[in-house]
Amino acid sequence: MSRGYALRREKFLCHNLTAIIILYQICVLGSDDFMSESVTPSHMAQDTVWHPTAFRTHTLGQIQSDGASLVGSEVTICGYMEANRGKGKICFMDVRDGTGKVQVFLKQGGISDEELAVAQGLSRESTIQIVGEVAQKRPPKVAEGEPVPPPSYEVVASKFVVLAQAETPLPLGVTDTVSIGLDTRLDNRFLDLRRAHVNAMFTLRAKVLQYGREHLITEGFKEINSPKIIASASEGGTNLFPMMYFDTPAFLSQSPQLYKQLTVLGGMERVFEIGPAFRAEKHDTYRHLNEFISFDIEGAWMNDDDVMCVQERMIHHIWKTVAENDQDQIDIINEYRASQGDEPISVEVPSLPFPRIEYCDAIKMIQDAGVEITWGDDIESSHCDIIAAKYPGFHFLPRWPMSMKPFYIHHVPGELGSTGEQLSRGFDLNYGRDEMTSGGQREHNVDVLEQNLRNMELDPADFTFYTDGFRYGAPPHAGWGLGVARLLMVLTGSRNVRETVLFPRDRSRVTP
């Protein structure tokens, strides 16, 4: 796993209409063959209210979901021109926005000859605006005895405007299923995001943040924001990005850990943050980035076991809610995976509680497998493969040696490992071979904290901004940090953490 202290940290004009759009639900689009190849994610939250804007009266999702009541009505829609066909007097156009897809029918007499010529020759992914009348599409022919699909709707254009024409050729295909290198995708993320399965992945990322936040709030946690410009290392070590804060040397924060604790000491009781952290680590692996987003929590009157329970309940809630509400996004991802010959993913809601394999037991399990490892060694990824063979899903690894954990982790005197050395109240959460979380109970006694700093060859005088808060009464407390990108890797079956981050920052990438 190759931790070091860096990986032991605690881990979102109205248009001229007199009616206000109240609530629309999205339906699966039934359409002609040329419209069914790549459908942009069309799920809209049940409580979403799409108000008219200066450019459109309705989203494309609304045209499909509320089409029956809109038939015969004039609407203004906008989107990306995904495909067009036809010549002479007619043109069929496939238009996509962030809520769905609609076929537009343009014909001579309905729009000007000039507009029709432009529409027929328009390049894919150009942005357009259509004014027209909603009509129910002719149902497709089905074999006798087969069910008739639900009705779908189109717009018959009376006005056509090109908002911005796309240059050709495109740097990457939006609707095809050709495999594209990750670097090419990231260099052209603005187009990559238009691909249905990529859009679905980031829709799921937004849902994970939403559902995680909602769950923590139900357990009494309050959301906070900690500073990202700091004066000294929050965990020790040298993996910091230095900067000048005006005339003062400073660093980008590698963790909100110390500030979470200070907030709890201030009586906030239970707090959480969803925010960035920065690590100047020269990793180049599928699971490491130098900037990342994490869920971080801290709770008073709680120990390591208590916050492990909070974490497993939150993950259970996220998985359960995704399974109930967002299967459409999983289906879109699976459609693409099938085109690449990959196995489908499924949202298997994990059972509670998650298995706990204490450090001493994990070491013995690895030794029993014939691998050389001794007590006090780190548990590397290859070792985690052995553990994951028995515990393939989420599982906790608690009770690490105190010598391997940061200075602020609590220990219970006399709680010793199999070799007689002091254990900590720190833990990790793994999924398979990958670490997802580090966390634990914090040390709330200032004398012990300062001695821990000395043991790590850190000067307590450099941490008085932190330790002074413990001189005036400190509750026992615990917390953790959970990387959002790695959580998305598990949920979506991604092979590289960069796939789950909009604009990832690693050793070689600072743009776009």
Tab-separated table of N, CA and C in Angstrom, residues 5-122:
chain	number	residue	atom	x	y	z
A	5	TYR	N	3.214	8.627	6.355
A	5	TYR	CA	2.181	9.453	6.980
A	5	TYR	C	1.302	10.136	5.964
A	6	ALA	N	1.834	10.258	4.740
A	6	ALA	CA	1.018	10.926	3.726
A	6	ALA	C	-0.252	10.181	3.442
A	7	LEU	N	-0.260	8.861	3.587
A	7	LEU	CA	-1.482	8.103	3.289
A	7	LEU	C	-2.232	7.741	4.556
A	8	ARG	N	-1.847	8.307	5.680
A	8	ARG	CA	-2.578	8.057	6.903
A	8	ARG	C	-3.270	9.337	7.326
A	9	ARG	N	-4.007	9.930	6.516
A	9	ARG	CA	-4.644	11.184	6.853
A	9	ARG	C	-6.166	11.023	6.928
A	10	GLU	N	-6.847	11.976	7.256
A	10	GLU	CA	-8.298	11.909	7.357
A	10	GLU	C	-8.952	12.517	6.117
A	11	LYS	N	-9.400	11.308	5.836
A	11	LYS	CA	-10.036	11.477	4.610
A	11	LYS	C	-11.593	11.634	5.135
A	12	PHE	N	-18.554	19.240	-2.666
A	12	PHE	CA	-19.432	19.972	-3.711
A	12	PHE	C	-20.177	21.662	-4.259
A	13	LEU	N	-34.832	37.266	-16.587
A	13	LEU	CA	-34.904	36.954	-17.848
A	13	LEU	C	-35.738	35.780	-18.245
A	14	CYS	N	-36.260	35.335	-17.526
A	14	CYS	CA	-37.132	34.250	-17.966
A	14	CYS	C	-37.681	34.554	-19.363
A	15	HIS	N	-37.928	33.559	-20.196
A	15	HIS	CA	-38.526	33.713	-21.532
A	15	HIS	C	-39.985	34.109	-21.359
A	16	ASN	N	-40.557	34.554	-22.403
A	16	ASN	CA	-41.936	35.041	-22.312
A	16	ASN	C	-42.902	33.886	-22.140
A	17	LEU	N	-43.027	33.448	-20.943
A	17	LEU	CA	-44.016	32.429	-20.597
A	17	LEU	C	-44.752	32.916	-19.370
A	18	THR	N	-46.016	32.627	-19.305
A	18	THR	CA	-46.767	32.999	-18.121
A	18	THR	C	-46.868	31.866	-17.126
A	19	ALA	N	-46.668	30.623	-17.609
A	19	ALA	CA	-46.760	29.470	-16.710
A	19	ALA	C	-45.382	29.114	-16.192
A	20	ILE	N	-45.273	28.778	-14.921
A	20	ILE	CA	-44.000	28.314	-14.339
A	20	ILE	C	-43.970	26.798	-14.437
A	21	ILE	N	-42.837	26.288	-14.876
A	21	ILE	CA	-42.678	24.832	-14.978
A	21	ILE	C	-42.499	24.274	-13.575
A	22	ILE	N	-43.351	23.358	-13.166
A	22	ILE	CA	-43.317	22.871	-11.788
A	22	ILE	C	-42.476	21.625	-11.649
A	23	LEU	N	-42.845	20.551	-12.313
A	23	LEU	CA	-42.138	19.291	-12.078
A	23	LEU	C	-42.261	18.382	-13.286
A	24	TYR	N	-41.121	17.888	-13.705
A	24	TYR	CA	-41.123	16.987	-14.848
A	24	TYR	C	-40.300	15.764	-14.540
A	25	GLN	N	-40.763	14.627	-14.995
A	25	GLN	CA	-40.008	13.384	-14.840
A	25	GLN	C	-39.582	12.905	-16.215
A	26	ILE	N	-38.454	12.240	-16.233
A	26	ILE	CA	-37.887	11.828	-17.510
A	26	ILE	C	-38.286	10.401	-17.851
A	27	CYS	N	-38.523	10.140	-19.072
A	27	CYS	CA	-38.858	8.788	-19.526
A	27	CYS	C	-37.732	8.271	-20.411
A	28	VAL	N	-37.680	6.981	-20.574
A	28	VAL	CA	-36.732	6.409	-21.528
A	28	VAL	C	-37.188	6.786	-22.927
A	29	LEU	N	-36.255	7.300	-23.707
A	29	LEU	CA	-36.628	7.788	-25.029
A	29	LEU	C	-36.828	6.634	-25.992
A	30	GLY	N	-38.005	6.562	-26.570
A	30	GLY	CA	-38.216	5.618	-27.654
A	30	GLY	C	-38.055	6.369	-28.959
A	31	SER	N	-37.183	5.907	-29.826
A	31	SER	CA	-36.876	6.695	-31.010
A	31	SER	C	-36.467	5.811	-32.156
A	32	ASP	N	-36.224	6.470	-33.293
A	32	ASP	CA	-35.736	5.762	-34.464
A	32	ASP	C	-34.357	5.217	-34.188
A	33	ASP	N	-33.908	4.252	-35.013
A	33	ASP	CA	-32.626	3.602	-34.786
A	33	ASP	C	-31.492	4.597	-34.677
A	34	PHE	N	-31.498	5.608	-35.577
A	34	PHE	CA	-30.361	6.512	-35.591
A	34	PHE	C	-30.333	7.391	-34.346
A	35	MET	N	-31.392	7.387	-33.545
A	35	MET	CA	-31.418	8.156	-32.306
A	35	MET	C	-31.122	7.317	-31.088
A	36	SER	N	-30.983	6.023	-31.236
A	36	SER	CA	-30.898	5.154	-30.064
A	36	SER	C	-29.495	4.684	-29.757
A	37	GLU	N	-28.483	5.221	-30.466
A	37	GLU	CA	-27.135	4.703	-30.291
A	37	GLU	C	-26.477	5.207	-29.021
A	38	SER	N	-26.673	6.456	-28.660
A	38	SER	CA	-25.960	7.034	-27.521
A	38	SER	C	-26.827	8.098	-26.888
A	39	VAL	N	-27.468	7.752	-25.816
A	39	VAL	CA	-28.407	8.668	-25.188
A	39	VAL	C	-27.730	9.342	-24.005
A	40	THR	N	-27.663	10.660	-24.047
A	40	THR	CA	-27.109	11.399	-22.924
A	40	THR	C	-27.928	11.107	-21.674
A	41	PRO	N	-27.296	11.004	-20.483
A	41	PRO	CA	-28.035	10.720	-19.262
A	41	PRO	C	-29.267	11.594	-19.130
A	42	SER	N	-30.392	10.944	-18.896
A	42	SER	CA	-31.650	11.679	-18.940
A	42	SER	C	-32.382	11.711	-17.613
A	43	HIS	N	-31.722	11.194	-16.561
A	43	HIS	CA	-32.397	11.164	-15.267
A	43	HIS	C	-32.465	12.558	-14.673
A	44	MET	N	-33.644	12.979	-14.282
A	44	MET	CA	-33.799	14.248	-13.584
A	44	MET	C	-34.383	13.967	-12.211
A	45	ALA	N	-33.804	14.585	-11.186
A	45	ALA	CA	-34.295	14.389	-9.822
A	45	ALA	C	-35.774	14.749	-9.754
A	46	GLN	N	-36.483	14.020	-8.909
A	46	GLN	CA	-37.922	14.192	-8.843
A	46	GLN	C	-38.323	15.597	-8.408
A	47	ASP	N	-37.455	16.292	-7.669
A	47	ASP	CA	-37.813	17.616	-7.190
A	47	ASP	C	-37.147	18.729	-7.995
A	48	THR	N	-36.566	18.383	-9.147
A	48	THR	CA	-35.914	19.407	-9.958
A	48	THR	C	-36.964	20.286	-10.637
A	49	VAL	N	-36.744	21.582	-10.587
A	49	VAL	CA	-37.611	22.549	-11.260
A	49	VAL	C	-36.791	23.242	-12.341
A	50	TRP	N	-37.148	23.018	-13.580
A	50	TRP	CA	-36.448	23.629	-14.710
A	50	TRP	C	-37.209	24.877	-15.142
A	51	HIS	N	-36.713	26.034	-14.760
A	51	HIS	CA	-37.356	27.282	-15.155
A	51	HIS	C	-36.943	27.669	-16.573
A	52	PRO	N	-37.806	28.337	-17.304
A	52	PRO	CA	-37.430	28.833	-18.629
A	52	PRO	C	-36.249	29.793	-18.519
A	53	THR	N	-35.460	29.864	-19.585
A	53	THR	CA	-34.335	30.793	-19.633
A	53	THR	C	-34.460	31.682	-20.860
A	54	ALA	N	-33.477	32.556	-21.053
A	54	ALA	CA	-33.494	33.448	-22.212
A	54	ALA	C	-33.369	32.683	-23.520
A	55	PHE	N	-32.865	31.425	-23.450
A	55	PHE	CA	-32.603	30.671	-24.682
A	55	PHE	C	-33.598	29.544	-24.933
A	56	ARG	N	-34.276	29.059	-23.906
A	56	ARG	CA	-35.184	27.938	-24.128
A	56	ARG	C	-36.360	28.010	-23.165
A	57	THR	N	-37.470	27.466	-23.623
A	57	THR	CA	-38.650	27.378	-22.753
A	57	THR	C	-38.713	26.039	-22.046
A	58	HIS	N	-38.120	25.001	-22.654
A	58	HIS	CA	-38.193	23.647	-22.116
A	58	HIS	C	-36.857	22.936	-22.331
A	59	THR	N	-36.552	22.030	-21.434
A	59	THR	CA	-35.445	21.109	-21.677
A	59	THR	C	-35.940	19.988	-22.576
A	60	LEU	N	-34.993	19.256	-23.161
A	60	LEU	CA	-35.387	18.128	-24.005
A	60	LEU	C	-35.983	17.005	-23.171
A	61	GLY	N	-35.511	16.869	-21.922
A	61	GLY	CA	-36.128	15.895	-21.032
A	61	GLY	C	-37.590	16.191	-20.787
A	62	GLN	N	-37.927	17.476	-20.685
A	62	GLN	CA	-39.328	17.853	-20.483
A	62	GLN	C	-40.181	17.544	-21.707
A	63	ILE	N	-39.596	17.720	-22.882
A	63	ILE	CA	-40.360	17.411	-24.096
A	63	ILE	C	-40.789	15.950	-24.070
A	64	GLN	N	-39.900	15.057	-23.659
A	64	GLN	CA	-40.243	13.633	-23.642
A	64	GLN	C	-41.133	13.272	-22.454
A	65	SER	N	-40.841	13.816	-21.273
A	65	SER	CA	-41.592	13.399	-20.086
A	65	SER	C	-42.993	13.990	-20.043
A	66	ASP	N	-43.145	15.201	-20.577
A	66	ASP	CA	-44.446	15.867	-20.514
A	66	ASP	C	-45.016	16.106	-21.905
A	67	GLY	N	-44.542	15.286	-22.860
A	67	GLY	CA	-44.915	15.507	-24.251
A	67	GLY	C	-46.400	15.455	-24.520
A	68	ALA	N	-47.118	14.574	-23.822
A	68	ALA	CA	-48.555	14.425	-24.088
A	68	ALA	C	-49.295	15.739	-23.878
A	69	SER	N	-48.909	16.494	-22.857
A	69	SER	CA	-49.597	17.758	-22.579
A	69	SER	C	-49.041	18.904	-23.415
A	70	LEU	N	-47.908	18.673	-24.079
A	70	LEU	CA	-47.298	19.728	-24.884
A	70	LEU	C	-47.627	19.610	-26.364
A	71	VAL	N	-48.230	18.505	-26.778
A	71	VAL	CA	-48.539	18.315	-28.199
A	71	VAL	C	-49.347	19.510	-28.717
A	72	GLY	N	-48.868	20.092	-29.805
A	72	GLY	CA	-49.527	21.253	-30.399
A	72	GLY	C	-49.032	22.576	-29.854
A	73	SER	N	-48.202	22.544	-28.805
A	73	SER	CA	-47.686	23.775	-28.200
A	73	SER	C	-46.386	24.189	-28.867
A	74	GLU	N	-46.145	25.489	-28.917
A	74	GLU	CA	-44.872	25.985	-29.421
A	74	GLU	C	-43.856	26.002	-28.291
A	75	VAL	N	-42.674	25.514	-28.570
A	75	VAL	CA	-41.590	25.483	-27.590
A	75	VAL	C	-40.326	26.011	-28.248
A	76	THR	N	-39.396	26.427	-27.400
A	76	THR	CA	-38.048	26.784	-27.848
A	76	THR	C	-37.074	25.883	-27.118
A	77	ILE	N	-36.263	25.170	-27.866
A	77	ILE	CA	-35.319	24.224	-27.278
A	77	ILE	C	-33.913	24.537	-27.778
A	78	CYS	N	-32.927	24.064	-27.034
A	78	CYS	CA	-31.523	24.228	-27.415
A	78	CYS	C	-30.778	22.925	-27.156
A	79	GLY	N	-29.665	22.756	-27.848
A	79	GLY	CA	-28.857	21.577	-27.602
A	79	GLY	C	-27.729	21.434	-28.597
A	80	TYR	N	-27.067	20.284	-28.507
A	80	TYR	CA	-26.006	19.915	-29.434
A	80	TYR	C	-26.606	19.103	-30.570
A	81	MET	N	-26.217	19.410	-31.795
A	81	MET	CA	-26.691	18.642	-32.931
A	81	MET	C	-25.829	17.373	-33.020
A	82	GLU	N	-26.440	16.260	-32.665
A	82	GLU	CA	-25.700	15.004	-32.591
A	82	GLU	C	-25.653	14.287	-33.938
A	83	ALA	N	-26.703	14.390	-34.711
A	83	ALA	CA	-26.750	13.723	-36.014
A	83	ALA	C	-27.827	14.392	-36.869
A	84	ASN	N	-27.642	14.358	-38.183
A	84	ASN	CA	-28.682	14.839	-39.085
A	84	ASN	C	-28.699	13.977	-40.337
A	85	ARG	N	-29.847	13.935	-40.970
A	85	ARG	CA	-29.984	13.158	-42.206
A	85	ARG	C	-31.091	13.785	-43.041
A	86	GLY	N	-31.092	13.448	-44.291
A	86	GLY	CA	-32.100	13.982	-45.198
A	86	GLY	C	-31.507	15.017	-46.132
A	87	LYS	N	-32.156	15.190	-47.255
A	87	LYS	CA	-31.740	16.187	-48.227
A	87	LYS	C	-32.970	16.649	-48.999
A	88	GLY	N	-32.772	17.605	-49.841
A	88	GLY	CA	-33.915	18.118	-50.590
A	88	GLY	C	-34.825	18.944	-49.709
A	89	LYS	N	-36.050	18.471	-49.528
A	89	LYS	CA	-37.056	19.270	-48.839
A	89	LYS	C	-37.172	18.984	-47.353
A	90	ILE	N	-36.438	17.992	-46.837
A	90	ILE	CA	-36.603	17.639	-45.422
A	90	ILE	C	-35.238	17.407	-44.768
A	91	CYS	N	-35.265	17.454	-43.446
A	91	CYS	CA	-34.084	17.114	-42.648
A	91	CYS	C	-34.551	16.633	-41.281
A	92	PHE	N	-34.012	15.506	-40.847
A	92	PHE	CA	-34.238	15.022	-39.485
A	92	PHE	C	-32.969	15.301	-38.683
A	93	MET	N	-33.152	15.792	-37.496
A	93	MET	CA	-32.012	16.183	-36.691
A	93	MET	C	-32.159	15.617	-35.279
A	94	ASP	N	-31.071	15.042	-34.784
A	94	ASP	CA	-31.028	14.493	-33.434
A	94	ASP	C	-30.345	15.516	-32.543
A	95	VAL	N	-31.075	16.043	-31.577
A	95	VAL	CA	-30.587	17.106	-30.710
A	95	VAL	C	-30.491	16.591	-29.282
A	96	ARG	N	-29.409	16.962	-28.599
A	96	ARG	CA	-29.144	16.461	-27.239
A	96	ARG	C	-28.803	17.634	-26.327
A	97	ASP	N	-29.383	17.613	-25.123
A	97	ASP	CA	-28.905	18.512	-24.072
A	97	ASP	C	-28.602	17.679	-22.831
A	98	GLY	N	-28.391	18.322	-21.703
A	98	GLY	CA	-28.005	17.585	-20.509
A	98	GLY	C	-29.112	16.795	-19.862
A	99	THR	N	-30.324	16.853	-20.398
A	99	THR	CA	-31.449	16.138	-19.801
A	99	THR	C	-32.019	15.054	-20.695
A	100	GLY	N	-31.640	15.019	-21.956
A	100	GLY	CA	-32.198	14.004	-22.835
A	100	GLY	C	-31.953	14.325	-24.297
A	101	LYS	N	-32.765	13.730	-25.129
A	101	LYS	CA	-32.588	13.837	-26.585
A	101	LYS	C	-33.961	13.932	-27.251
A	102	VAL	N	-34.028	14.690	-28.337
A	102	VAL	CA	-35.271	14.863	-29.086
A	102	VAL	C	-34.938	14.889	-30.572
A	103	GLN	N	-35.829	14.283	-31.364
A	103	GLN	CA	-35.717	14.409	-32.814
A	103	GLN	C	-36.437	15.674	-33.258
A	104	VAL	N	-35.790	16.401	-34.146
A	104	VAL	CA	-36.383	17.605	-34.719
A	104	VAL	C	-36.622	17.354	-36.214
A	105	PHE	N	-37.795	17.723	-36.685
A	105	PHE	CA	-38.158	17.558	-38.087
A	105	PHE	C	-38.194	18.942	-38.732
A	106	LEU	N	-37.342	19.138	-39.727
A	106	LEU	CA	-37.291	20.401	-40.461
A	106	LEU	C	-37.702	20.137	-41.899
A	107	LYS	N	-38.571	20.980	-42.429
A	107	LYS	CA	-39.046	20.761	-43.794
A	107	LYS	C	-39.217	22.086	-44.517
A	108	GLN	N	-39.140	21.988	-45.812
A	108	GLN	CA	-39.325	23.166	-46.651
A	108	GLN	C	-40.734	23.711	-46.446
A	109	GLY	N	-40.819	25.009	-46.252
A	109	GLY	CA	-42.106	25.630	-45.960
A	109	GLY	C	-42.283	25.873	-44.479
A	110	GLY	N	-41.734	24.981	-43.672
A	110	GLY	CA	-41.776	25.190	-42.226
A	110	GLY	C	-40.712	26.163	-41.776
A	111	ILE	N	-39.528	26.067	-42.396
A	111	ILE	CA	-38.452	27.018	-42.165
A	111	ILE	C	-37.982	27.526	-43.524
A	112	SER	N	-37.156	28.531	-43.542
A	112	SER	CA	-36.711	29.093	-44.817
A	112	SER	C	-35.775	28.129	-45.536
A	113	ASP	N	-35.663	28.293	-46.831
A	113	ASP	CA	-34.757	27.444	-47.615
A	113	ASP	C	-33.323	27.602	-47.131
A	114	GLU	N	-32.956	28.814	-46.735
A	114	GLU	CA	-31.599	29.061	-46.239
A	114	GLU	C	-31.367	28.294	-44.938
A	115	GLU	N	-32.332	28.347	-44.025
A	115	GLU	CA	-32.201	27.627	-42.760
A	115	GLU	C	-32.102	26.118	-43.000
A	116	LEU	N	-32.908	25.611	-43.949
A	116	LEU	CA	-32.896	24.184	-44.240
A	116	LEU	C	-31.540	23.757	-44.796
A	117	ALA	N	-30.963	24.567	-45.664
A	117	ALA	CA	-29.655	24.238	-46.239
A	117	ALA	C	-28.581	24.215	-45.160
A	118	VAL	N	-28.643	25.176	-44.253
A	118	VAL	CA	-27.671	25.210	-43.151
A	118	VAL	C	-27.827	23.974	-42.280
A	119	ALA	N	-29.053	23.595	-41.963
A	119	ALA	CA	-29.309	22.439	-41.105
A	119	ALA	C	-28.783	21.151	-41.729
A	120	GLN	N	-28.978	21.006	-43.037
A	120	GLN	CA	-28.548	19.778	-43.704
A	120	GLN	C	-27.027	19.656	-43.781
A	121	GLY	N	-26.324	20.776	-43.780
A	121	GLY	CA	-24.875	20.733	-43.894
A	121	GLY	C	-24.141	21.003	-42.597
A	122	LEU	N	-24.874	21.042	-41.503
A	122	LEU	CA	-24.274	21.434	-40.226
A	122	LEU	C	-23.371	20.330	-39.664
